[in-house]
mmCIF file of C-alpha atoms in Angstrom:
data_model
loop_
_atom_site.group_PDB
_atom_site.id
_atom_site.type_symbol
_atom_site.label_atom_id
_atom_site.label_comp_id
_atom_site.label_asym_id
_atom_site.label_seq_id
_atom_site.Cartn_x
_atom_site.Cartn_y
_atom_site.Cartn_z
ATOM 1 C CA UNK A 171 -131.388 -23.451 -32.474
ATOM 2 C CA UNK A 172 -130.670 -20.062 -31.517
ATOM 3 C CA UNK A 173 -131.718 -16.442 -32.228
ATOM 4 C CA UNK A 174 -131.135 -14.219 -34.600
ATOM 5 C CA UNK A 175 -129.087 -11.383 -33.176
ATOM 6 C CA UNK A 176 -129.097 -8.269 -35.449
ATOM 7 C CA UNK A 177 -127.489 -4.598 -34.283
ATOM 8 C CA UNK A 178 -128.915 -1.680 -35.808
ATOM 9 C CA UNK A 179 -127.408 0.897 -37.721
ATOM 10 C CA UNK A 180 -127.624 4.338 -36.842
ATOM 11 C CA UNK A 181 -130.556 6.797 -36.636
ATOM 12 C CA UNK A 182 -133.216 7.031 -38.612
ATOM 13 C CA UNK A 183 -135.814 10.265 -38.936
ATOM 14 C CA UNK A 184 -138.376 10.333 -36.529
ATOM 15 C CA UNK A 185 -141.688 8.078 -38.159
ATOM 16 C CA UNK A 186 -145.392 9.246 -37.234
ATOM 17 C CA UNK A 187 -147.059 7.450 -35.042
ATOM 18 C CA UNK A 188 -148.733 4.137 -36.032
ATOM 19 C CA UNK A 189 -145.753 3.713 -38.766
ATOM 20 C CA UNK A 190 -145.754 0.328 -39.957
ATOM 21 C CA UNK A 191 -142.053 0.581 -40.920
ATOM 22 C CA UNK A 192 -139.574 -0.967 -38.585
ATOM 23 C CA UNK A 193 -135.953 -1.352 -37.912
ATOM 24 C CA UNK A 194 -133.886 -2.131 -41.638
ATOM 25 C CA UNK A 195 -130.462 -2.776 -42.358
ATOM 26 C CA UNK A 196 -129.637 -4.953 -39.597
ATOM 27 C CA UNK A 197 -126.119 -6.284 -39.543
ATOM 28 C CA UNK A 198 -125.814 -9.997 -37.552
ATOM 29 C CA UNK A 199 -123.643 -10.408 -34.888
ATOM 30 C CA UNK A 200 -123.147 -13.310 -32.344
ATOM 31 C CA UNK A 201 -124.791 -12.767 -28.665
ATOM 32 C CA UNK A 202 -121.998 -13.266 -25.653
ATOM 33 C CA UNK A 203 -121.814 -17.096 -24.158
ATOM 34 C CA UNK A 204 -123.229 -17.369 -20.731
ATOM 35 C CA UNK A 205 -124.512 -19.650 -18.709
ATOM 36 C CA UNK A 206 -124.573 -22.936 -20.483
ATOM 37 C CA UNK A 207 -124.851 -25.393 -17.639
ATOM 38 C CA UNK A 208 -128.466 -23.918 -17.278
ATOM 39 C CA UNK A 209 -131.616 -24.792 -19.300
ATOM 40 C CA UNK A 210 -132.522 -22.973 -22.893
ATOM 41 C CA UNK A 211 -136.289 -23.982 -22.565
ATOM 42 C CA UNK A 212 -138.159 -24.067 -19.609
ATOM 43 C CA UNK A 213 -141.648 -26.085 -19.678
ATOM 44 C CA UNK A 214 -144.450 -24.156 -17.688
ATOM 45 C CA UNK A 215 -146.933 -26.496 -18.205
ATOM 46 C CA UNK A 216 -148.354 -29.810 -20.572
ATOM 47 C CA UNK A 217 -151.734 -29.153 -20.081
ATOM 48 C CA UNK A 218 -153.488 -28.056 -22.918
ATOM 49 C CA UNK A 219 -154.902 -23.948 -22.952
ATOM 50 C CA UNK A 220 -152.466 -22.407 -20.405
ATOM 51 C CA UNK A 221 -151.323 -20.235 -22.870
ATOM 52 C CA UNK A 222 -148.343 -18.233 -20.563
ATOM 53 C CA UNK A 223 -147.553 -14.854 -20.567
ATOM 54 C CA UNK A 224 -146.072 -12.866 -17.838
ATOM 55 C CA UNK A 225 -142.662 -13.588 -15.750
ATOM 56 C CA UNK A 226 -140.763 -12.512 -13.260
ATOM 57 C CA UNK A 227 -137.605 -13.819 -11.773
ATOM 58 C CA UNK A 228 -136.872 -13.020 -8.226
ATOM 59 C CA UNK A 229 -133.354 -12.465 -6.847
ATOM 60 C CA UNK A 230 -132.245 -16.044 -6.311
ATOM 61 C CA UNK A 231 -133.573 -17.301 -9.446
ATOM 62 C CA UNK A 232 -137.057 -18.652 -8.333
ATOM 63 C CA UNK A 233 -139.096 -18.302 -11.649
ATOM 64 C CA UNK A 234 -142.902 -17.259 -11.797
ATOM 65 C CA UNK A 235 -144.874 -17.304 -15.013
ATOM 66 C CA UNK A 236 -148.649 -16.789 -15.176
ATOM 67 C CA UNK A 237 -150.942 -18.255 -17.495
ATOM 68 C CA UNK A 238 -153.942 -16.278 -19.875
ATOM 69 C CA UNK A 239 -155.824 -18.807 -20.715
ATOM 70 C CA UNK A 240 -156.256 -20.278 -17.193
ATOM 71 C CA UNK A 241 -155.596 -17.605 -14.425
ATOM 72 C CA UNK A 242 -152.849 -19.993 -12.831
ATOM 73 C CA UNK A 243 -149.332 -19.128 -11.636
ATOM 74 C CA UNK A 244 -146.495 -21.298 -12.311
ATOM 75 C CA UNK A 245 -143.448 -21.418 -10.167
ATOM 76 C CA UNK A 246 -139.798 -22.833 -10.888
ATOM 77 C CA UNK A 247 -135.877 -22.368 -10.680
ATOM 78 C CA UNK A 248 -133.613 -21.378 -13.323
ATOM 79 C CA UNK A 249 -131.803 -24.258 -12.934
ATOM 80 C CA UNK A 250 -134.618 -26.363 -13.455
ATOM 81 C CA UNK A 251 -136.115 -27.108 -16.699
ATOM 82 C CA UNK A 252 -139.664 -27.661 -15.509
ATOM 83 C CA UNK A 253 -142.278 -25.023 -13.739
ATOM 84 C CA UNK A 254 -144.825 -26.471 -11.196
ATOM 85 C CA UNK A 255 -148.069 -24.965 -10.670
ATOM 86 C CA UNK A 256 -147.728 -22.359 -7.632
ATOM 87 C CA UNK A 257 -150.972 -22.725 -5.430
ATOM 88 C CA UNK A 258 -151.606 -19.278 -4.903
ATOM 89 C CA UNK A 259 -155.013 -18.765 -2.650
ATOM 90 C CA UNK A 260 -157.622 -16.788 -4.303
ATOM 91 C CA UNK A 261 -156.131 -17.151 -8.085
ATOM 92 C CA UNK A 262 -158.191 -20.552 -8.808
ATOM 93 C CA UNK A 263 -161.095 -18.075 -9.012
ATOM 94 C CA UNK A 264 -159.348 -16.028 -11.399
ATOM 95 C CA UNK A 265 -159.804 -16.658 -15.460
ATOM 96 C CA UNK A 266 -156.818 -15.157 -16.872
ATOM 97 C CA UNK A 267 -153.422 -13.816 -14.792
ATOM 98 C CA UNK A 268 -151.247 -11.366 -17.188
ATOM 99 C CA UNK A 269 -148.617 -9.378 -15.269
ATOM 100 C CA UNK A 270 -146.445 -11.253 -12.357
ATOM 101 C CA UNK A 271 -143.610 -9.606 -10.644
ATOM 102 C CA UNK A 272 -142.267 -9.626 -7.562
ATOM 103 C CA UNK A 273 -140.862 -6.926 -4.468
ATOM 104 C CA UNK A 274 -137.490 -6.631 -2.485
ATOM 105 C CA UNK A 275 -139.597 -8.855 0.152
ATOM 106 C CA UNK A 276 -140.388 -11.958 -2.128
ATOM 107 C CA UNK A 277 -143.814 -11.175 -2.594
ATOM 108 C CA UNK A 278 -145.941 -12.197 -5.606
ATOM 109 C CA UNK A 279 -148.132 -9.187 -7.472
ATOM 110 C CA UNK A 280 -150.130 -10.512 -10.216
ATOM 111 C CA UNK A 281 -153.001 -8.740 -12.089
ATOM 112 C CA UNK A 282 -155.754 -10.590 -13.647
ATOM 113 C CA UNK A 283 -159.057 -9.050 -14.803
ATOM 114 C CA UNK A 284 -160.071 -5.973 -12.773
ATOM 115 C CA UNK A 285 -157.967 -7.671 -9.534
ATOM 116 C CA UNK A 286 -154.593 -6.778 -8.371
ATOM 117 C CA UNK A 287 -153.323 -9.619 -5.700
ATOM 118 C CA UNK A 288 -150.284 -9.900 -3.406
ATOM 119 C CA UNK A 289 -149.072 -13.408 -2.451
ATOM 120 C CA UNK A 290 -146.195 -14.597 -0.151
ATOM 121 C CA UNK A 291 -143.719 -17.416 -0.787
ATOM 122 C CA UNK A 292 -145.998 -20.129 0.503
ATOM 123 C CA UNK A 293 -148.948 -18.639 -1.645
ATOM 124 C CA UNK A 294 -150.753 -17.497 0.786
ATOM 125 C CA UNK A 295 -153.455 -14.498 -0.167
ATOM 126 C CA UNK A 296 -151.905 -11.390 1.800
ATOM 127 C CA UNK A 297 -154.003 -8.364 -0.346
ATOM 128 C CA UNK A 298 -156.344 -8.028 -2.811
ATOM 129 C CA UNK A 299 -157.198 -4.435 -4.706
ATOM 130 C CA UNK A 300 -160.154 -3.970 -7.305
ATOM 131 C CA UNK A 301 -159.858 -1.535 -9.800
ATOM 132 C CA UNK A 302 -162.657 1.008 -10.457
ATOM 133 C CA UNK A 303 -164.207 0.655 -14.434
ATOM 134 C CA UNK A 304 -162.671 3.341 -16.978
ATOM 135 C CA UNK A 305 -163.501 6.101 -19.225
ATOM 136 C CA UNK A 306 -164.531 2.864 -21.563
ATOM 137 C CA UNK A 307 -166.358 0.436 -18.907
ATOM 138 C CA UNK A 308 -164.746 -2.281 -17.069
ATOM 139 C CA UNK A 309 -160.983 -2.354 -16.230
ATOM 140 C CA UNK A 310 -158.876 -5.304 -17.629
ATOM 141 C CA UNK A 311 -155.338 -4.836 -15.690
ATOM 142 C CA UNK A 312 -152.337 -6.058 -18.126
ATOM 143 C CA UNK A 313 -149.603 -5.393 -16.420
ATOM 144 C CA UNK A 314 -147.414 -3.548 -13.134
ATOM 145 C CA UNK A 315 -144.196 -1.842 -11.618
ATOM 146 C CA UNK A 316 -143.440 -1.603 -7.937
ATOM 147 C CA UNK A 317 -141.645 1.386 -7.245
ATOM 148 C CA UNK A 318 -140.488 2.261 -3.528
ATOM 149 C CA UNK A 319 -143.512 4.058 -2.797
ATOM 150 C CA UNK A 320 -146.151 2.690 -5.046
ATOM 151 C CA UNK A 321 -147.948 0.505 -7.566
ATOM 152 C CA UNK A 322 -148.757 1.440 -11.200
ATOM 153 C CA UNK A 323 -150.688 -0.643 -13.241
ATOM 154 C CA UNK A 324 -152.109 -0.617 -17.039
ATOM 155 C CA UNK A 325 -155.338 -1.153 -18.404
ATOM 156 C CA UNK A 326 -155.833 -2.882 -21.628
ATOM 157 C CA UNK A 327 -159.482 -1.978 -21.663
ATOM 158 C CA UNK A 328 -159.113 1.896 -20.678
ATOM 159 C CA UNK A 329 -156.506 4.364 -21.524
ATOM 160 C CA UNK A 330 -155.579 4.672 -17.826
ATOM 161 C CA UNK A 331 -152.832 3.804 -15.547
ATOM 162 C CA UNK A 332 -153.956 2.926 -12.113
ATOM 163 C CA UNK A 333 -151.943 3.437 -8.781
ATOM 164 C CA UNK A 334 -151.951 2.060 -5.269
ATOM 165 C CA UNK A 335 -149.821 3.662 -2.804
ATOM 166 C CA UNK A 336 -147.482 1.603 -0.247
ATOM 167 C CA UNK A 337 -147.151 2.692 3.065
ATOM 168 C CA UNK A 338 -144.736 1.137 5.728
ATOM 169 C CA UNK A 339 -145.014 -1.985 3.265
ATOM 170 C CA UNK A 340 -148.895 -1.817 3.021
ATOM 171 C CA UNK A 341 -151.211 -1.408 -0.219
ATOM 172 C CA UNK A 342 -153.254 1.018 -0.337
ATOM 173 C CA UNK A 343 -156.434 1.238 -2.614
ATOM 174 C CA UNK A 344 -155.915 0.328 -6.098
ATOM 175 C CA UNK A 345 -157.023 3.997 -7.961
ATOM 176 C CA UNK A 346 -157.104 5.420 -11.529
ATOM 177 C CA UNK A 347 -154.193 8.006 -11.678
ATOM 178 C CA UNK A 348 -153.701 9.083 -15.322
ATOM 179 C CA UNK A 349 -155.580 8.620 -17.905
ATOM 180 C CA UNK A 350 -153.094 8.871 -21.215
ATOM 181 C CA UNK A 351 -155.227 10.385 -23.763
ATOM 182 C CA UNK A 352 -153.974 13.865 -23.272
ATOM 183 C CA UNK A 353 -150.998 13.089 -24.607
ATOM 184 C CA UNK A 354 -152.187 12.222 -27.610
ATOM 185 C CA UNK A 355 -156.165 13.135 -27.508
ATOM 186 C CA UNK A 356 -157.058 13.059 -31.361
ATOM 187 C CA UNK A 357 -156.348 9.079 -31.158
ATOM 188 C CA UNK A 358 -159.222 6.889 -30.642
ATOM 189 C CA UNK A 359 -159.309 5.678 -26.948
ATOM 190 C CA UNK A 360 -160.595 2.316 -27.087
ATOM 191 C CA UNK A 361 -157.093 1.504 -29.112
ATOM 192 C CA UNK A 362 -154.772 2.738 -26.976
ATOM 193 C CA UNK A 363 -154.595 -0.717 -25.762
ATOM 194 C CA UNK A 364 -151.786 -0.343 -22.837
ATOM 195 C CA UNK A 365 -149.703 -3.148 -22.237
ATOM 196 C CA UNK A 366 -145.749 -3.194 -20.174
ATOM 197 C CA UNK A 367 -144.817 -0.443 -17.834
ATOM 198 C CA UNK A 368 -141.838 -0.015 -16.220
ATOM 199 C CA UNK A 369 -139.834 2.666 -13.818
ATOM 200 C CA UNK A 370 -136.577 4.230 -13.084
ATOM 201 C CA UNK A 371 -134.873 3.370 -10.413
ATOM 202 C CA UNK A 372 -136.217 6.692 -8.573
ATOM 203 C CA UNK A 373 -139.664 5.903 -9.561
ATOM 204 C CA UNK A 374 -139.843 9.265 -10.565
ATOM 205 C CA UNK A 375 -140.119 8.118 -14.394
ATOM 206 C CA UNK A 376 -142.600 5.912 -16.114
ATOM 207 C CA UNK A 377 -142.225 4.133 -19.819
ATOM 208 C CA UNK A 378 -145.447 2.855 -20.698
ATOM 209 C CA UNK A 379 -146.061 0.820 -23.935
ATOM 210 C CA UNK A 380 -149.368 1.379 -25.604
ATOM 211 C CA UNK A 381 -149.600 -1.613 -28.529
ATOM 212 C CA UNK A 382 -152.513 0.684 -30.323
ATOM 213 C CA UNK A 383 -150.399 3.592 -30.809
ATOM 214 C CA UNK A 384 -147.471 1.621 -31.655
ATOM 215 C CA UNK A 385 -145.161 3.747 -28.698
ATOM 216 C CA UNK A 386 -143.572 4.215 -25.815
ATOM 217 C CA UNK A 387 -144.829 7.135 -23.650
ATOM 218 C CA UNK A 388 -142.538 8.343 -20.784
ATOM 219 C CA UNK A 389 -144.687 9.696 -17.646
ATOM 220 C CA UNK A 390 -143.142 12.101 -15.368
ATOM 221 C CA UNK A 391 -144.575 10.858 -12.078
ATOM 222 C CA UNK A 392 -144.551 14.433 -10.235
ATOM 223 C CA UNK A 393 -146.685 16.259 -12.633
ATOM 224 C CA UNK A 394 -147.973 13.563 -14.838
ATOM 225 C CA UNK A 395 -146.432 15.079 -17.498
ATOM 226 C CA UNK A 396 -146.941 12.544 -20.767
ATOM 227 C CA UNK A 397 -144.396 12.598 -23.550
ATOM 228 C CA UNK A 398 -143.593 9.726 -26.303
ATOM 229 C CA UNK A 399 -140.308 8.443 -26.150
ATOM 230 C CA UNK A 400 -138.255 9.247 -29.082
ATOM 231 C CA UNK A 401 -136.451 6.079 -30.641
ATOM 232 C CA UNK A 402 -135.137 7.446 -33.758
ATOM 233 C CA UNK A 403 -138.033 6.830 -35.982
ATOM 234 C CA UNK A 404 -138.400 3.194 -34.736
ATOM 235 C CA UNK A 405 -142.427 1.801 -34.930
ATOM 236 C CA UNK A 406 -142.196 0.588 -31.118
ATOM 237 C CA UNK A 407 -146.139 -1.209 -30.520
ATOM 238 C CA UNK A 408 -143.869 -3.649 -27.427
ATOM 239 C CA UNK A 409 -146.139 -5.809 -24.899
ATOM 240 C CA UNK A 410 -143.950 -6.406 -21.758
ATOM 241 C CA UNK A 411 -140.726 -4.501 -21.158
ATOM 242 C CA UNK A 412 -137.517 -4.291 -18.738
ATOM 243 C CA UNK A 413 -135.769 -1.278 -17.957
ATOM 244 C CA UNK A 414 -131.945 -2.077 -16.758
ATOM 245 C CA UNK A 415 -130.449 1.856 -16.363
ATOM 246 C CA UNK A 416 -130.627 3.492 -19.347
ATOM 247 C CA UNK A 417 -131.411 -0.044 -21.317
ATOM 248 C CA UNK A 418 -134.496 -0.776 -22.453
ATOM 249 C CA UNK A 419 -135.796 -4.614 -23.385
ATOM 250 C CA UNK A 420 -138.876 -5.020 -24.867
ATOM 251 C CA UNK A 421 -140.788 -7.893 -26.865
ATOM 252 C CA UNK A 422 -142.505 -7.141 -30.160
ATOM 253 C CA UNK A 423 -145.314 -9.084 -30.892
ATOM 254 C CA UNK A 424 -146.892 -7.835 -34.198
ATOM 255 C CA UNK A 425 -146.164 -5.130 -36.693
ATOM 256 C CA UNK A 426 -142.628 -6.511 -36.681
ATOM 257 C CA UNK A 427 -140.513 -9.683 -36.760
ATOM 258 C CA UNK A 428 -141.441 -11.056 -33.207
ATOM 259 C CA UNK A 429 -138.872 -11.181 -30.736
ATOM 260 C CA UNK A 430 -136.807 -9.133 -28.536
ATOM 261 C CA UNK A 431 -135.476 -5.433 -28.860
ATOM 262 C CA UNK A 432 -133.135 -3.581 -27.059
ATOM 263 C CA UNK A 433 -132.703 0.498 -27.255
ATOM 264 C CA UNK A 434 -130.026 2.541 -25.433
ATOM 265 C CA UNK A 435 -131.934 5.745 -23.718
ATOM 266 C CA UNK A 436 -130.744 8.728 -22.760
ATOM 267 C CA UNK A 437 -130.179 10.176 -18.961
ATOM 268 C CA UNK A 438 -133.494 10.925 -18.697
ATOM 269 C CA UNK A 439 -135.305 8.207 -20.729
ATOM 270 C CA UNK A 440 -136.721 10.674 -23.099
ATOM 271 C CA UNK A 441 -134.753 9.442 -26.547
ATOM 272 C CA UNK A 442 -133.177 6.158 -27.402
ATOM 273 C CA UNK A 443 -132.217 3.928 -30.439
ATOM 274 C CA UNK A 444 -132.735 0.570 -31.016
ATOM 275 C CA UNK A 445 -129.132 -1.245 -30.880
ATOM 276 C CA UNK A 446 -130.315 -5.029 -31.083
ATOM 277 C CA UNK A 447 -133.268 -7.275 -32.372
ATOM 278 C CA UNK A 448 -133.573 -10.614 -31.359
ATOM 279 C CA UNK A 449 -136.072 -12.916 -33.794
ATOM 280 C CA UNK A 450 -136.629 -16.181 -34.689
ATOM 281 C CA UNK A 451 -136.418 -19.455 -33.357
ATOM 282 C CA UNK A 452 -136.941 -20.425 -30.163
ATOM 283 C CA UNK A 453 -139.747 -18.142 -29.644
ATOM 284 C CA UNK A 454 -143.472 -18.456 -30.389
ATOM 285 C CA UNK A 455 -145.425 -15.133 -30.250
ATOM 286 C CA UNK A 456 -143.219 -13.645 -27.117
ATOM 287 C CA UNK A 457 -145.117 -11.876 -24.726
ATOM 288 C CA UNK A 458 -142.661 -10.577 -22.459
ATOM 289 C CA UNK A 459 -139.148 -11.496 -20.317
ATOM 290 C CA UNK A 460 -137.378 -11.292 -17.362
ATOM 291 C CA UNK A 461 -133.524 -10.716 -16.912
ATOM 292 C CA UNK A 462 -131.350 -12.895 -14.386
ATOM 293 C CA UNK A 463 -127.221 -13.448 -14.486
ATOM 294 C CA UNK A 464 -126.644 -12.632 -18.399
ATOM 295 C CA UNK A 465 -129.741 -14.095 -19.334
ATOM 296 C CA UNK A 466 -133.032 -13.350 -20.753
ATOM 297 C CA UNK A 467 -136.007 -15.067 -19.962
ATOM 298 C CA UNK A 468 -138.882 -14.963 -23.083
ATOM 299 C CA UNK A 469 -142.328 -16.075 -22.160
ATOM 300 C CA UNK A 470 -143.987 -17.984 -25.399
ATOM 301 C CA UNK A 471 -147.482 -17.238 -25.447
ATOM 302 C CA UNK A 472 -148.558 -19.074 -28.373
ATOM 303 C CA UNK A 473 -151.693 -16.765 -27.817
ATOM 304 C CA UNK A 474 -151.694 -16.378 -31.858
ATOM 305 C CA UNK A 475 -153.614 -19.891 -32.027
ATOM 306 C CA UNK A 476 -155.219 -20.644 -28.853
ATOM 307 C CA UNK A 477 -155.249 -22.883 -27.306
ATOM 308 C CA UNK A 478 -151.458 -23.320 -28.634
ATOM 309 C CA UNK A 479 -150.215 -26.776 -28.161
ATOM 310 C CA UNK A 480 -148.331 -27.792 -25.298
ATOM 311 C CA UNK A 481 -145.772 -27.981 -24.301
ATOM 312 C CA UNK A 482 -145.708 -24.136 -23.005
ATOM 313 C CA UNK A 483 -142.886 -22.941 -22.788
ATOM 314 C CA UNK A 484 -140.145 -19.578 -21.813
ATOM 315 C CA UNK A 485 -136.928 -19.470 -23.932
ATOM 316 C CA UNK A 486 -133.886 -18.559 -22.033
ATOM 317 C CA UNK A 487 -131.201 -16.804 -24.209
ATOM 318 C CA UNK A 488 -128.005 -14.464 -23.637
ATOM 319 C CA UNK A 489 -128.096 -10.906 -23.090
ATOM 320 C CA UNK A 490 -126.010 -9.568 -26.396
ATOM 321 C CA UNK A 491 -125.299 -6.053 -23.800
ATOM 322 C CA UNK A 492 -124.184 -8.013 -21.212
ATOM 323 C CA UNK A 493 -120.632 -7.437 -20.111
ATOM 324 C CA UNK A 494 -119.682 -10.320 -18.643
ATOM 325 C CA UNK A 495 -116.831 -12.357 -20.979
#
């Protein structure tokens, strides 16, 4: 079964923050065909509590998804319908494993608990970085962006992004860089709750979704500048996102149909509006996605009911902005 595709309409006055309504008078059209030789589902794993959640998909379509409920990375193909467990050193130790992504050089970042760690191809443990404790006590890192020149992580636990510089290809220490509540200081900081980040292709530009505040705040990485981005009154609470340009992908998760949502920003990723929302079937409480040839790769969490029941799984649907025929 596929997807709901819906476009939006156009804009909408600007809602208040922690607006509970979302995105109305959708219109249905069909998403592009692409791609159908490959798999729609992917199976990360059988074994019951995995529970995945992040993703990332490297250049030649090897597929890494980590896994909440154990700590364990997963590694596949997207030609292959099944994931094998990726024996990553160090991560066995390692409870839960939320963000995954990976650099130019093939190399594995995944954030788990206070620990950022860096993995080659073969799994091998090349760096580890601990995160200093927050404003609010211990850190709990959710997810990351590489940039050219550096790091940035969130913290679910803290309202704080953290940053570790790279130099000549080396991490440096794993720091807290901005803490978020100036932007927005009258709102409780325990439920800021920070959750995807992503960057411009400069790296000069942060979006950074914060699930308590229901927004997306854009972070001007010179000054540190902190500004919500404007998305035509759209409620906008995402977990993982993907910036492609000026497009924006994000998964919803609560507060709104769960699924998939795509906004059109402007040059400088200060305004947008919501063009497409993705929902139903295949997915099972999203979490986030990855983008490779067309195609959109949803993690299903099923952390609604955890365990879940297995199999666990990442749906695999068209991109409806793609412009391949």
């Amino acid at each position: 079964m596929y997807p709901e595709v819906a476009m939006m309409p156009g804009t909408n006055r600007l809602l208040c923050l922690g607006a509970s309504v979302l995105l109305v008078g959708l219109a249905a059209q069909p998403a592009p065909a692409v791609a159908h030789d490959l798999p729609r589902t992917y199976v990360v794993s059988r074994s019951p509590g995995v529970l995945p959640e992040g993703i990332a998909i490297d250049r030649d379509g090897t597929m890494y998804v980590s896994s909440d409920g154990t700590g364990a990375l997963y590694r596949g193909t997207v030609r292959d319908p099944r994931l094998r467990p990726f024996r990553a050193d160090g991560v066995e130790d390692r409870t839960s494993t939320l963000g995954v992504h990976t650099d130019a050089r093939g190399r594995v970042f995944s954030v788990g608990g206070a620990e950022l760690t860096v993995h080659d191809r073969r799994g091998r443990l090349l760096t580890t970085r601990t995160a200093k404790s927050g404003p609010l006590g211990a850190s709990d890192l959710n997810d990351l962006v590489i940039t050219e020149d550096a790091v940035y992580v969130t913290d679910w636990a803290n309202p704080v992004v953290h940053r570790a510089e790279i130099h000549g290809g080396e991490l440096g220490p794993l720091e807290p860089w901005l803490d978020v509540r100036s932007a927005f200081p009258q709102f409780p900081a325990q439920f800021w709750l920070l959750n995807g980040i992503v960057a411009d292709r400069s790296g000069r530009t942060l979006l950074v979704a914060s699930n308590g505040t229901e927004a997306v705040w854009r972070v001007d990485v010179a000054t540190r500048q902190v500004g919500q981005l404007d998305l035509n009154g759209a409620s906008f609470g995402a977990d993982g996102m993907l910036l492609r340009g000026r497009t924006l992908y994000a998964v919803l998760n609560y507060g709104a149909p769960s699924g998939v949502y795509i906004a059109t920003l402007d040059e400088e990723l200060r305004t947008g509006a919501v063009t497409h929302r993705i929902t139903g079937a295949p997915f099972d409480l999203p979490t986030t996605l990855a983008r490779h040839n067309c195609r959109l790769y949803v993690v299903n969490s099923q952390n609604d009911a955890p365990p879940g029941e297995p199999p666990y799984t990442v749906s695999a649907i068209d991109d409806p902005t793609c412009d391949r025929p």
